[in-house]
XYZ file of C-alpha atoms in Angstrom:
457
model
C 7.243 3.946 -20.840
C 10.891 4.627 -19.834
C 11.873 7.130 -23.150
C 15.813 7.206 -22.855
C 18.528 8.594 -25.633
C 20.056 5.781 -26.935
C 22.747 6.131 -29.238
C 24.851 2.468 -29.940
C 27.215 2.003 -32.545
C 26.457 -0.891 -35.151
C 29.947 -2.902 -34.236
C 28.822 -3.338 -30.921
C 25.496 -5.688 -32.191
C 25.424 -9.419 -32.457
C 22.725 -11.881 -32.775
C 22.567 -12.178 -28.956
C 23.740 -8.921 -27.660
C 19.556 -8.509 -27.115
C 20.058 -11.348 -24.116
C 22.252 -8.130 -21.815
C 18.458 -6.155 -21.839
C 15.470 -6.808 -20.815
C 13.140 -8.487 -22.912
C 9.512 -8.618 -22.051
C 6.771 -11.156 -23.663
C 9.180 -14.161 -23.776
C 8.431 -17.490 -22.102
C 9.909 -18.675 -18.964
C 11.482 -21.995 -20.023
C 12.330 -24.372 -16.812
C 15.269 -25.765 -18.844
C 17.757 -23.508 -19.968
C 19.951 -26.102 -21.412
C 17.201 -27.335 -23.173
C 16.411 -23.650 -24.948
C 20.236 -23.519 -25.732
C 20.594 -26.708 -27.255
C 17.358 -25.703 -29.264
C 18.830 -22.465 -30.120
C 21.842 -24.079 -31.599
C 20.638 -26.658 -33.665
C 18.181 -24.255 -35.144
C 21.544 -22.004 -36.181
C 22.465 -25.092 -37.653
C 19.493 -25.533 -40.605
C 19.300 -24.251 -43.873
C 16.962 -20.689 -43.142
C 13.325 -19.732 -43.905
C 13.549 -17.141 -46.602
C 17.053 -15.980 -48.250
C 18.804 -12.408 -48.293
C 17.868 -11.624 -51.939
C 14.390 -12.253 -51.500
C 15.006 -9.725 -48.030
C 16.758 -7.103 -50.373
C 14.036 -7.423 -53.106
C 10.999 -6.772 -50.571
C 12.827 -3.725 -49.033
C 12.980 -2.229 -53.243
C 9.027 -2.838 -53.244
C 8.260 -1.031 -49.570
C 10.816 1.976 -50.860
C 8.623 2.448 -53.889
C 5.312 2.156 -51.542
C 7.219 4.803 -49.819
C 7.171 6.751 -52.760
C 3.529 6.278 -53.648
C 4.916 3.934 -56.351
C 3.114 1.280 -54.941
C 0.423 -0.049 -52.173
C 0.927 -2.586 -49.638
C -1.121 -5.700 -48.667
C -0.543 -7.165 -45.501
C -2.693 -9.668 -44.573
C -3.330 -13.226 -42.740
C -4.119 -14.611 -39.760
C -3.953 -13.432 -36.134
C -1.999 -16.535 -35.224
C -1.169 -19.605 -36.904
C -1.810 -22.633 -35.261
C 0.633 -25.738 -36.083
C -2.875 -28.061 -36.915
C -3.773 -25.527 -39.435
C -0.157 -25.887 -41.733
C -2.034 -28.012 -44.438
C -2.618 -27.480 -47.914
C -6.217 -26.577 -48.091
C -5.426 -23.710 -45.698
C -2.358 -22.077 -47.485
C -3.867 -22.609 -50.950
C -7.034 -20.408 -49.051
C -4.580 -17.548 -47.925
C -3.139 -17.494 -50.811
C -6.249 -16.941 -53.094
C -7.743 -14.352 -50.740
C -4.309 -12.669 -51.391
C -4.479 -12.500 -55.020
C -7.844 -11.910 -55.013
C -7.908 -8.935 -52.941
C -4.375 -7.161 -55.086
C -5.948 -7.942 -57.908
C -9.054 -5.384 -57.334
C -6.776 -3.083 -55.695
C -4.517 -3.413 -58.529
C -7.142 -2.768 -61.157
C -8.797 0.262 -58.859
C -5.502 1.717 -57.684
C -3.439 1.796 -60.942
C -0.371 0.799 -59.052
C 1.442 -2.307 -58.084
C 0.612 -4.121 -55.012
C 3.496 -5.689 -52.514
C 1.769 -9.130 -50.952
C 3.059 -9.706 -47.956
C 1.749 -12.619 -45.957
C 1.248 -13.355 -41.855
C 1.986 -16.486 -42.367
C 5.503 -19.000 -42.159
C 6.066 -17.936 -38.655
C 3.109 -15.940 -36.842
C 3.426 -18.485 -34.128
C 4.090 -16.461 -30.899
C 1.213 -14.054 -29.644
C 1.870 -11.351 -26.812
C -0.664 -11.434 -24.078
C -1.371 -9.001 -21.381
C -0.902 -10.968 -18.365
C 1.666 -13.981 -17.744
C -0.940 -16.470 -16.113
C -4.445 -17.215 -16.636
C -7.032 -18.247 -14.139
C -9.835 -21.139 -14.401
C -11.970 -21.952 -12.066
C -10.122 -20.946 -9.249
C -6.869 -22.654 -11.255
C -3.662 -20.368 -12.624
C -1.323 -21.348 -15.307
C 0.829 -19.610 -17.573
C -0.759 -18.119 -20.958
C -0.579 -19.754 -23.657
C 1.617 -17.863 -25.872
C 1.349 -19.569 -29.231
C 1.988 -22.602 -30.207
C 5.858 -21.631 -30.859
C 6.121 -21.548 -27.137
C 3.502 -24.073 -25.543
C 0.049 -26.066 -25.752
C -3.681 -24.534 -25.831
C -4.924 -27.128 -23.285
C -5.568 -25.787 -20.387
C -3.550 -28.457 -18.005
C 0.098 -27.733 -16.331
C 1.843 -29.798 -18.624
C 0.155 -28.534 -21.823
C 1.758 -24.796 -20.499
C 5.146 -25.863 -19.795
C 7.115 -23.536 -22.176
C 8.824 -26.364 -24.266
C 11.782 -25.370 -26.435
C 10.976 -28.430 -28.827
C 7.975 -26.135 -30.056
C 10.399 -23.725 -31.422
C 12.212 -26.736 -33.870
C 8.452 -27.533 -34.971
C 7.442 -24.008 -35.593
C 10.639 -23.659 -37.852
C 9.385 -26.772 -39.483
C 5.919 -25.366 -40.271
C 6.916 -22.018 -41.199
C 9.547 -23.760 -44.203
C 6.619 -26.304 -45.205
C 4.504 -23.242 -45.134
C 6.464 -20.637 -47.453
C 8.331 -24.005 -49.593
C 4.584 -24.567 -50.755
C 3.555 -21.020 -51.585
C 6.756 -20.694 -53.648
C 5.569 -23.840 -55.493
C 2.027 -22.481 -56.246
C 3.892 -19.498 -57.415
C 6.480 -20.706 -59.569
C 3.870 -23.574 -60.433
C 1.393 -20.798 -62.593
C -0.635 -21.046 -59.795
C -0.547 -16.533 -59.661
C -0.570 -16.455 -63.751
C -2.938 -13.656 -64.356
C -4.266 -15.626 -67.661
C -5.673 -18.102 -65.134
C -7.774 -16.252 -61.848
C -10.154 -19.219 -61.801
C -7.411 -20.639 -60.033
C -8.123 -18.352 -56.954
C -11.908 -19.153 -56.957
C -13.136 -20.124 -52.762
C -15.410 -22.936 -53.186
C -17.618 -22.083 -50.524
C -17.842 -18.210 -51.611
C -20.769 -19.188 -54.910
C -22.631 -16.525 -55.909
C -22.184 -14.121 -53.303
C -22.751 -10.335 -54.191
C -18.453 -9.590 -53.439
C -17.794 -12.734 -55.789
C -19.399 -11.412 -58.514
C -18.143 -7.790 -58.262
C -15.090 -9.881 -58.376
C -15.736 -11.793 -61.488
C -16.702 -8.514 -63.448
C -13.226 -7.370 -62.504
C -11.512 -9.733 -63.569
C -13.735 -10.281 -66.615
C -12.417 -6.758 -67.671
C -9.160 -7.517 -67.111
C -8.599 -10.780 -69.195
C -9.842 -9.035 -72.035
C -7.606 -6.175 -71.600
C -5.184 -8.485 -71.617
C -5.862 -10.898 -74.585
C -6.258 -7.366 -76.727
C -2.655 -6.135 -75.795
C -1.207 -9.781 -76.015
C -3.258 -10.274 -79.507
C -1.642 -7.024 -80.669
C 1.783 -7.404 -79.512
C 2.174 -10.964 -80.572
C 4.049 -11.989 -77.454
C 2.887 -12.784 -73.431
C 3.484 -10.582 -70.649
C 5.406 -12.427 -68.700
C 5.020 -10.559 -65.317
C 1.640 -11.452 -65.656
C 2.667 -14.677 -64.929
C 3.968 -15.293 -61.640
C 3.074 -12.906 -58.229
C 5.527 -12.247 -55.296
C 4.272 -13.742 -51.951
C 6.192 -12.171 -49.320
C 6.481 -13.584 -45.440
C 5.919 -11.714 -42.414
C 5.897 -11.920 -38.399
C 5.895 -10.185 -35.342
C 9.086 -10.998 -34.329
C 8.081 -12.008 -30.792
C 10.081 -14.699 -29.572
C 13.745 -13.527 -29.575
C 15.418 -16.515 -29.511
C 13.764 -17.766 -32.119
C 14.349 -14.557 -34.375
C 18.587 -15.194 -33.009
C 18.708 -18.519 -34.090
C 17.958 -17.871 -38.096
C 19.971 -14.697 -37.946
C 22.974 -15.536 -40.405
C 25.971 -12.821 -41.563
C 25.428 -12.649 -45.590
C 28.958 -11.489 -47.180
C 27.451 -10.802 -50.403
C 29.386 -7.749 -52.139
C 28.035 -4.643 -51.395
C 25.097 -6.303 -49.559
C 27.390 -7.438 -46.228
C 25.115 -7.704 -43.687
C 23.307 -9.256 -40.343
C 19.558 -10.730 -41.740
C 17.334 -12.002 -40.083
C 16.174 -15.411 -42.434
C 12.817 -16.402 -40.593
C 10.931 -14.446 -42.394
C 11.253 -11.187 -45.099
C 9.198 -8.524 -43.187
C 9.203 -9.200 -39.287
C 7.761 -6.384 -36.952
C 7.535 -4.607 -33.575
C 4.539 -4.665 -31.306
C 3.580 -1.468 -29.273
C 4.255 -3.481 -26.231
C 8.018 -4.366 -27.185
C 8.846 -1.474 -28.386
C 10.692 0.072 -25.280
C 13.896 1.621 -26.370
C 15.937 0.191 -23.937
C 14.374 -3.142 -24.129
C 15.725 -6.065 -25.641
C 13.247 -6.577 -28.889
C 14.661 -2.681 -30.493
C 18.067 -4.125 -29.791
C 17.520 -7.219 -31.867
C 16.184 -5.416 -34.324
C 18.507 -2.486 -34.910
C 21.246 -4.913 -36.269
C 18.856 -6.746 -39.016
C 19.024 -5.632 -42.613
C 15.573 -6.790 -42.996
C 13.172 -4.311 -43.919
C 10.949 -3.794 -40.742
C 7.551 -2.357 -39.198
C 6.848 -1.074 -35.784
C 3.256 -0.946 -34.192
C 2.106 2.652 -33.082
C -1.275 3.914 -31.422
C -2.272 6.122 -28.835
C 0.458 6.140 -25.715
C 3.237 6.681 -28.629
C 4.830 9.853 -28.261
C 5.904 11.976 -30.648
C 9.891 11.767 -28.839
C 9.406 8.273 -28.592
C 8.439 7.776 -31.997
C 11.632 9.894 -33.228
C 13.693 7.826 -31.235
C 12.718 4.455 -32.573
C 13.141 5.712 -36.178
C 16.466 7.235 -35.154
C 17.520 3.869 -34.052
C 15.933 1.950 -36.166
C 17.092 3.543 -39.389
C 19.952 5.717 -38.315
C 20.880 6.198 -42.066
C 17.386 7.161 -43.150
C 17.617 3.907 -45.743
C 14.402 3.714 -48.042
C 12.673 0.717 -47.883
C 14.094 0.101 -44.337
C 11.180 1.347 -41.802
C 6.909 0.836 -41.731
C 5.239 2.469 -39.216
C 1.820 0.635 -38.820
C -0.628 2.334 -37.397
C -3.834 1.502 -35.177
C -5.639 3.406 -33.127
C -9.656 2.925 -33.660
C -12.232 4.494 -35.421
C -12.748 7.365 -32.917
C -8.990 8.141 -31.496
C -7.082 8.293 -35.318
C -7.827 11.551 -36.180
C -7.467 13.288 -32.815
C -3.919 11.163 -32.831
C -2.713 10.104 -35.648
C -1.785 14.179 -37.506
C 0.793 14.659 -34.286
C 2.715 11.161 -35.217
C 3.176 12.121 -39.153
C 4.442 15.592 -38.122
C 7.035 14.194 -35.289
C 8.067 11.759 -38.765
C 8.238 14.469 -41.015
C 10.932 16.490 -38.948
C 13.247 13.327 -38.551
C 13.994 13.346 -42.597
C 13.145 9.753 -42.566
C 11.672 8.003 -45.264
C 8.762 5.633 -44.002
C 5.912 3.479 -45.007
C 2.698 4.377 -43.585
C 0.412 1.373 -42.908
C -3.290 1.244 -41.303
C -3.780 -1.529 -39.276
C -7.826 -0.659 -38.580
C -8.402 -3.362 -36.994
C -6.540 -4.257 -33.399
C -7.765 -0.366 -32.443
C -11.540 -1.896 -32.706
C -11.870 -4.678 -30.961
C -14.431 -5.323 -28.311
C -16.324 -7.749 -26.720
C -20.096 -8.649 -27.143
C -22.555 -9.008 -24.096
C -21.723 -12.626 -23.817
C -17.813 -11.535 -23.887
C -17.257 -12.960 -27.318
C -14.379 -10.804 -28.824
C -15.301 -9.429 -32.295
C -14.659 -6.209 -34.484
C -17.453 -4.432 -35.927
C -17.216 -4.057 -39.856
C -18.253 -0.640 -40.101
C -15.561 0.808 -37.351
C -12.873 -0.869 -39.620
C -14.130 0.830 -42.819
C -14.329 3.674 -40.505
C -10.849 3.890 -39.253
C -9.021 3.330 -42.809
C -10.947 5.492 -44.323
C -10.276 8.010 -41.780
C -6.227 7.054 -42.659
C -6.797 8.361 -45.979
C -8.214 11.248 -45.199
C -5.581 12.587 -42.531
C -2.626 11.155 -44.575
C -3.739 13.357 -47.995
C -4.515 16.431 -45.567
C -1.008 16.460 -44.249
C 0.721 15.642 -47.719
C 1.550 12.147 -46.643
C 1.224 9.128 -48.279
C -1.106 6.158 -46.676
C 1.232 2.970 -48.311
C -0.722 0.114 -47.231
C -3.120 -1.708 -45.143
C -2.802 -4.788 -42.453
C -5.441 -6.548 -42.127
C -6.398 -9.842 -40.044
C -8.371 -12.125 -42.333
C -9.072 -15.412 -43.558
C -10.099 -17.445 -46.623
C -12.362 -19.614 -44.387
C -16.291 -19.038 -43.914
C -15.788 -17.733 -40.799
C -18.330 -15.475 -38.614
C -16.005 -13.697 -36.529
C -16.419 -9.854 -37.426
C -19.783 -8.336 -37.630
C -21.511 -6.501 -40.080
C -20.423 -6.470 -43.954
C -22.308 -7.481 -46.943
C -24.472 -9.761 -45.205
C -24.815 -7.890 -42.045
C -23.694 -10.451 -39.744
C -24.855 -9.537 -35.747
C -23.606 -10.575 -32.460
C -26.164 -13.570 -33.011
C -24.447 -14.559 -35.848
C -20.602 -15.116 -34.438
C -21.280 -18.720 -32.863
C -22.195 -20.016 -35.858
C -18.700 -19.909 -37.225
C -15.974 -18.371 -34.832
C -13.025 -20.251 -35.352
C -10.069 -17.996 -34.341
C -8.316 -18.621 -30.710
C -7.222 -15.036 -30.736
C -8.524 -12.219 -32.369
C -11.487 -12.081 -34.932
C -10.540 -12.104 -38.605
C -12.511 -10.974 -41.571
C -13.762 -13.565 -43.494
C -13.903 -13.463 -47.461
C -16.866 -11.497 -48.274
C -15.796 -8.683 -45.716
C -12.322 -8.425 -46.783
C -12.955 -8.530 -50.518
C -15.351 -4.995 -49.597
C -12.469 -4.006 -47.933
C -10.099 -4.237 -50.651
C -12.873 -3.052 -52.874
C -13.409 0.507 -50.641
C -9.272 0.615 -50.488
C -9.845 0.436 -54.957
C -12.282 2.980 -54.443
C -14.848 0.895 -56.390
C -16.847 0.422 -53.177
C -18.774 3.326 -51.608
C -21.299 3.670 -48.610
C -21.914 2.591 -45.124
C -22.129 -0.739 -43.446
């Protein structure tokens, strides 16, 4: 990594001023024209999410900052455009609720939802072909970018993919806001967010109890007072991404003259972020993003330097805004603690108010004698719990978690309530990435995070 000073002034950003650097993980497309013409009708349609909704998710993260509150960040590794129908983001949805709700009740404090999902379409990857058989294509990078199949057509980077992702990712978040606004997150009614498939298993019922002790609370207090709580009704679903493909991130990026709130925002999404592997100062992806209002996270592990990491927040949030900057971290079970105390100091001696985030999950994944790619359950308790620990020695505050995970019966991680093995993943592995939690094992997860939970998997 190339760590160079880098001091730009504001004026000198535009939605495309990221196209004079060099960006790395973005698609080769044959037909430049093509991309354009893509690029500008896309400018053209109504965007994603709007700048209020923007503003009023970067007031939640500068109260997680605070300790005021505790993030949820959760979904799937990548979306796949077959997968945008209802069943699937009614599914997220309830896992989402479900999972606040303990930590809500175990935590005392609000919890900020926030979604990957509406636009998770474009995945990095570590090499830009793949060989078959003696056969090389280019990766498949998501299905923002190009096909699965593994034929030279089906890896053609086509810039029509982009128009349909846009068109997924609105269905997508136009439907949650409908459940919401719809009573589907009213508190009075949690029976709403029941899995089918889950029955009597020993995290559902923990679950029930919970919420069992919570609807009475709440009948008391509304008996007493005479009147309904009305934020008990309705629950904030926020949108987030890694903001991947650039011109695709450029093409919903609209000037909002609002006064007092003048500004550059980026409308695909509320919360996009940074990957470790974009995150080059000089590159093209820290350009795009300095200019954003959004509120923003940025990947860091092991190979992040403590100067490095000062620099991004220096450019990143050159005003030290609240609310502005997550740093989500993920480094495995065994390398967080050796790593992770040097990274909060460097933070501390910028002035810079941050979210901290654990991601325990990328840091732990590993392949299985047959190479099936899974994450072991007990590494991922492991590693947050670790977070904790090292963020209350150092008098920081751990604000959240981000978590890959899915409302689907899905054997994908191992270990957990039922103790799933290595045997058990081919009996339900579903992802074409990475390996997701399923219900049971992110419900514990949310449960250990409440600290309602204790012991070893």
């Amino acid at each position: 990594m190339n760590i160079v000073s880098r001091s730009i002034p504001k004026s000198d950003w535009h939605p495309a001023s990221w196209q004079s650097l060099e960006a790395s993980q973005q698609a080769s497309y044959p037909d430049k024209a093509a991309l354009d013409r893509v690029v500008a009708d896309l400018s053209r349609l109504p965007p994603i999410t709007t700048s209020w909704e923007v503003d009023a998710l970067k007031e939640q993260i500068a109260k997680a900052q605070r300790g005021e509150a505790f993030v949820l960040q959760g979904g799937d590794c990548a979306e796949t455009f077959d997968e945008c129908t209802s069943e699937n983001i009614v599914d997220k949805l309830k896992i989402l609720l479900q999972m606040s709700l303990v930590m809500i009740y175990g935590l005392k404090k609000p919890v900020v939802r926030i979604g990957r999902m509406a636009g998770q379409y474009a995945k990095p990857r570590s090499a830009d072909t793949e060989t078959r058989e003696g056969t090389t294509l280019p990766s498949f990078r998501g299905d923002l970018v190009n096909r699965s199949g593994f034929t030279a057509d089906d890896r053609i980077p086509n810039p029509q993919m982009i128009l349909r992702g846009y068109e997924r990712a609105a269905l997508t978040l136009n439907f949650v806001r409908s459940l919401v606004d719809g009573g589907f997150a009213d508190l009075h009614h949690p029976e709403y967010w029941d899995l089918g498939w889950v029955g009597h298993s020993p995290a559902a019922d923990e679950y029930h109890a919970i919420v069992a002790s919570i609807s009475d609370a709440l009948d008391f207090l509304e008996t007493v007072s005479g009147e309904q709580f009305h934020l008990t009704q309705r629950a904030d679903i926020y949108a987030a991404h890694e903001g991947l493909h650039l011109h695709y991130e450029q093409s919903q990026t609209r000037y909002v003259g609002r006064k007092g709130r003048e500004n550059w925002y980026n409308l695909t999404t509320h919360f996009p972020w940074i990957g470790m592997r974009t995150a080059q100062l000089d590159g093209a992806h820290i350009e795009y993003f300095r200019g954003i209002a959004n509120p923003l996270g940025v990947k860091v592990g092991q190979g992040m330097t403590r100067e490095w990491l000062q620099q991004l927040v220096r450019v990143l949030n050159p005003n030290n805004e609240p609310g502005r900057l997550t740093l989500i971290h993920r480094f495995g079970a065994k390398a967080i603690e050796e790593h992770l105390p040097g990274l909060i100091t460097a933070v501390k001696e910028t002035g810079s108010p941050v979210l901290w985030v654990c991601d325990p999950m990328h840091g732990n994944t590993e392949s299985t004698a047959n190479g099936t790619k899974t994450r072991r359950f007990d590494k991922i308790v492991s590693e947050l719990e670790s977070a904790f620990r090292v963020h209350q020695s150092m008098n920081s505050y751990l604000g959240g978690v981000h978590l890959e995970l899915t409302g689907d019966n899905v054997t994908e991680c191992t270990g957990g309530a039922r103790g799933l093995t290595d045997a058990d993943l081919a009996r339900a592995y579903k992802s074409t990435v990475d390996p997701r939690l399923n219900y049971e094992q992110a419900m514990e997860v949310a449960m250990r995070i409440a600290g309602l939970k204790k012991g070893s998997s």
